[in-house]
PDB file of C-alpha atoms and ligand atoms in Angstrom:
ATOM      1  CA  MET A   1      92.036  81.487  98.272  1.00  0.00           C
ATOM      2  CA  ASN A   2      93.794  78.814 100.042  1.00  0.00           C
ATOM      3  CA  ALA A   3      95.352  80.738 102.918  1.00  0.00           C
ATOM      4  CA  THR A   4      96.324  77.588 104.694  1.00  0.00           C
ATOM      5  CA  ASN A   5     100.001  77.590 103.904  1.00  0.00           C
ATOM      6  CA  ASP A   6      99.012  74.267 102.476  1.00  0.00           C
ATOM      7  CA  PRO A   7     102.043  72.074 102.181  1.00  0.00           C
ATOM      8  CA  ASP A   8     100.730  70.607  98.906  1.00  0.00           C
ATOM      9  CA  VAL A   9     103.085  71.346  96.102  1.00  0.00           C
ATOM     10  CA  THR A  10     102.410  71.002  92.458  1.00  0.00           C
ATOM     11  CA  GLY A  11     104.589  68.369  90.770  1.00  0.00           C
ATOM     12  CA  ASP A  12     105.803  70.399  87.935  1.00  0.00           C
ATOM     13  CA  SER A  13     106.623  73.503  90.019  1.00  0.00           C
ATOM     14  CA  PRO A  14     107.858  72.480  93.417  1.00  0.00           C
ATOM     15  CA  ALA A  15     108.302  76.115  94.523  1.00  0.00           C
ATOM     16  CA  ILE A  16     104.639  76.927  94.029  1.00  0.00           C
ATOM     17  CA  SER A  17     102.897  76.434  97.295  1.00  0.00           C
ATOM     18  CA  CYS A  18     101.045  78.536  99.791  1.00  0.00           C
ATOM     19  CA  ALA A  19     104.078  78.306 102.056  1.00  0.00           C
ATOM     20  CA  THR A  20     106.051  80.290  99.536  1.00  0.00           C
ATOM     21  CA  CYS A  21     103.321  82.822  98.969  1.00  0.00           C
ATOM     22  CA  GLU A  22     101.871  85.795 100.867  1.00  0.00           C
ATOM     23  CA  ALA A  23      98.166  84.903 100.581  1.00  0.00           C
ATOM     24  CA  CYS A  24      98.031  86.687  97.257  1.00  0.00           C
ATOM     25  CA  CYS A  25      94.676  85.199  96.319  1.00  0.00           C
ATOM     26  CA  CYS A  26      93.175  86.511  99.582  1.00  0.00           C
ATOM     27  CA  ARG A  27      93.302  89.978  98.046  1.00  0.00           C
ATOM     28  CA  LEU A  28      90.872  89.034  95.291  1.00  0.00           C
ATOM     29  CA  GLU A  29      87.225  89.850  95.612  1.00  0.00           C
ATOM     30  CA  VAL A  30      85.295  86.826  96.991  1.00  0.00           C
ATOM     31  CA  LEU A  31      81.690  86.689  95.931  1.00  0.00           C
ATOM     32  CA  LEU A  32      79.601  84.848  98.453  1.00  0.00           C
ATOM     33  CA  MET A  33      76.929  82.326  97.570  1.00  0.00           C
ATOM     34  CA  GLY A  34      73.674  81.561  99.295  1.00  0.00           C
ATOM     35  CA  ASP A  35      75.054  78.511 100.982  1.00  0.00           C
ATOM     36  CA  ASP A  36      78.126  80.281 102.340  1.00  0.00           C
ATOM     37  CA  ASP A  37      78.167  80.463 106.144  1.00  0.00           C
ATOM     38  CA  VAL A  38      80.697  83.109 107.111  1.00  0.00           C
ATOM     39  CA  PRO A  39      80.557  85.517 110.039  1.00  0.00           C
ATOM     40  CA  GLU A  40      78.432  88.515 109.015  1.00  0.00           C
ATOM     41  CA  ARG A  41      80.956  90.976 110.415  1.00  0.00           C
ATOM     42  CA  LEU A  42      83.486  89.780 107.799  1.00  0.00           C
ATOM     43  CA  THR A  43      81.148  90.460 104.833  1.00  0.00           C
ATOM     44  CA  ALA A  44      80.156  93.551 102.886  1.00  0.00           C
ATOM     45  CA  ARG A  45      78.141  94.658  99.884  1.00  0.00           C
ATOM     46  CA  ASP A  46      80.064  95.606  96.756  1.00  0.00           C
ATOM     47  CA  GLN A  47      79.155  98.520  94.548  1.00  0.00           C
ATOM     48  CA  TRP A  48      76.749  96.395  92.591  1.00  0.00           C
ATOM     49  CA  GLY A  49      74.994  95.025  95.778  1.00  0.00           C
ATOM     50  CA  GLY A  50      76.754  91.733  95.647  1.00  0.00           C
ATOM     51  CA  TRP A  51      77.516  89.885  98.906  1.00  0.00           C
ATOM     52  CA  VAL A  52      81.299  89.679  99.312  1.00  0.00           C
ATOM     53  CA  MET A  53      84.003  89.036 101.809  1.00  0.00           C
ATOM     54  CA  ARG A  54      84.963  92.358 103.294  1.00  0.00           C
ATOM     55  CA  ARG A  55      88.484  93.593 102.601  1.00  0.00           C
ATOM     56  CA  LEU A  56      90.488  95.923 104.706  1.00  0.00           C
ATOM     57  CA  ASP A  57      92.539  98.904 103.610  1.00  0.00           C
ATOM     58  CA  ASP A  58      95.639  96.745 103.035  1.00  0.00           C
ATOM     59  CA  GLY A  59      93.625  94.897 100.382  1.00  0.00           C
ATOM     60  CA  TRP A  60      93.427  91.552 102.120  1.00  0.00           C
ATOM     61  CA  CYS A  61      90.265  89.795 103.122  1.00  0.00           C
ATOM     62  CA  ALA A  62      89.030  90.673 106.617  1.00  0.00           C
ATOM     63  CA  ALA A  63      89.244  86.961 107.587  1.00  0.00           C
ATOM     64  CA  LEU A  64      92.978  86.660 107.012  1.00  0.00           C
ATOM     65  CA  ASP A  65      95.252  86.739 110.032  1.00  0.00           C
ATOM     66  CA  ARG A  66      97.835  89.361 109.131  1.00  0.00           C
ATOM     67  CA  SER A  67     100.646  87.915 111.146  1.00  0.00           C
ATOM     68  CA  THR A  68     100.320  84.274 110.125  1.00  0.00           C
ATOM     69  CA  LEU A  69      98.717  84.852 106.702  1.00  0.00           C
ATOM     70  CA  LEU A  70      96.303  82.080 107.520  1.00  0.00           C
ATOM     71  CA  CYS A  71      92.529  82.064 107.151  1.00  0.00           C
ATOM     72  CA  THR A  72      90.866  82.521 110.457  1.00  0.00           C
ATOM     73  CA  ILE A  73      87.633  80.916 109.247  1.00  0.00           C
ATOM     74  CA  TYR A  74      89.189  78.042 107.331  1.00  0.00           C
ATOM     75  CA  ALA A  75      86.543  75.518 108.224  1.00  0.00           C
ATOM     76  CA  ARG A  76      83.874  77.945 107.202  1.00  0.00           C
ATOM     77  CA  ARG A  77      85.562  79.528 104.216  1.00  0.00           C
ATOM     78  CA  PRO A  78      83.411  80.401 101.253  1.00  0.00           C
ATOM     79  CA  ALA A  79      82.835  77.988  98.305  1.00  0.00           C
ATOM     80  CA  VAL A  80      84.959  80.284  96.032  1.00  0.00           C
ATOM     81  CA  CYS A  81      87.878  79.841  98.366  1.00  0.00           C
ATOM     82  CA  ARG A  82      87.374  76.041  98.530  1.00  0.00           C
ATOM     83  CA  GLU A  83      87.466  75.811  94.800  1.00  0.00           C
ATOM     84  CA  TYR A  84      90.625  77.864  94.301  1.00  0.00           C
ATOM     85  CA  GLN A  85      93.530  75.598  93.471  1.00  0.00           C
ATOM     86  CA  VAL A  86      97.169  76.225  94.296  1.00  0.00           C
ATOM     87  CA  GLY A  87      99.237  76.216  91.134  1.00  0.00           C
ATOM     88  CA  ASP A  88      96.393  76.906  88.687  1.00  0.00           C
ATOM     89  CA  TYR A  89      96.343  79.741  86.228  1.00  0.00           C
ATOM     90  CA  GLU A  90      94.750  82.314  88.606  1.00  0.00           C
ATOM     91  CA  CYS A  91      97.088  81.395  91.433  1.00  0.00           C
ATOM     92  CA  LEU A  92     100.121  81.792  89.288  1.00  0.00           C
ATOM     93  CA  GLY A  93      98.833  85.029  87.976  1.00  0.00           C
ATOM     94  CA  GLU A  94      98.279  86.488  91.388  1.00  0.00           C
ATOM     95  CA  ARG A  95     101.721  85.371  92.601  1.00  0.00           C
ATOM     96  CA  ALA A  96     103.389  86.930  89.588  1.00  0.00           C
ATOM     97  CA  ARG A  97     101.467  90.120  90.076  1.00  0.00           C
ATOM     98  CA  LEU A  98     101.872  90.516  93.816  1.00  0.00           C
ATOM     99  CA  LEU A  99     105.108  88.837  94.983  1.00  0.00           C
ATOM    100  CA  PRO A 100     107.624  91.644  94.649  1.00  0.00           C
ATOM    101  CA  GLY A 101     110.491  91.533  92.183  1.00  0.00           C
ATOM    102  CA  ASN A 102     109.794  88.053  90.865  1.00  0.00           C
ATOM    103  CA  PRO A 103     107.890  87.714  87.634  1.00  0.00           C
ATOM    104  CA  ALA A 104     107.878  83.946  87.955  1.00  0.00           C
ATOM    105  CA  GLY A 105     105.765  84.315  91.039  1.00  0.00           C
ATOM    106  CA  THR A 106     108.027  82.532  93.361  1.00  0.00           C
ATOM    107  CA  ARG A 107     109.053  84.219  96.597  1.00  0.00           C
ATOM    108  CA  LEU A 108     112.802  84.670  96.733  1.00  0.00           C
TER     109      LEU A 108
HETATM  110  S1  SF4 B 201      97.956  82.628  95.356  1.00  0.00           S
HETATM  111 FE1  SF4 B 201      98.251  80.360  95.198  1.00  0.00          FE
HETATM  112  S2  SF4 B 201     100.036  79.904  96.377  1.00  0.00           S
HETATM  113 FE2  SF4 B 201      99.363  81.957  97.054  1.00  0.00          FE
HETATM  114  S3  SF4 B 201      98.035  81.516  98.863  1.00  0.00           S
HETATM  115 FE3  SF4 B 201      96.703  81.554  97.067  1.00  0.00          FE
HETATM  116  S4  SF4 B 201      96.552  79.339  96.340  1.00  0.00           S
HETATM  117 FE4  SF4 B 201      98.307  79.564  97.788  1.00  0.00          FE
HETATM  118  S1  SF4 B 202      87.807  83.653 103.485  1.00  0.00           S
HETATM  119 FE1  SF4 B 202      89.800  82.928 104.084  1.00  0.00          FE
HETATM  120  S2  SF4 B 202      90.594  81.783 102.294  1.00  0.00           S
HETATM  121 FE2  SF4 B 202      88.916  83.115 101.592  1.00  0.00          FE
HETATM  122  S3  SF4 B 202      89.827  85.019 100.910  1.00  0.00           S
HETATM  123 FE3  SF4 B 202      89.286  85.266 103.056  1.00  0.00          FE
HETATM  124  S4  SF4 B 202      91.172  84.714 104.213  1.00  0.00           S
HETATM  125 FE4  SF4 B 202      91.319  83.901 102.160  1.00  0.00          FE
END
């Protein structure tokens, strides 16, 4: 969950960056930890009682600005989002799954 349109680009795959994405990882469930300090209104309980970032009907995290695809609480984003790395296995998997018509996961 980068959601910064981070200009960082992985060396081996120059097309893989948040700027060529659609905040795919911000559709994943974000489990919150005790130290996380996010606005309560953006959180929810999942079906198992876990504390998570709330997602809206479109599937994206409630903290995502739908027009810019940037995180509106970037400075306070949860630990899970801080640890998520652009270009890693999960990132590439989400891009391949959600970016339409492009199995390589690079937006055309
Ligand atoms: S899935 Fe990867 S490229 Fe897309 S926003 Fe998340 S970290 Fe950035
Ligand atoms: S808190 Fe921010 S970075 Fe994390 S999933 Fe939500 S919008 Fe994305």
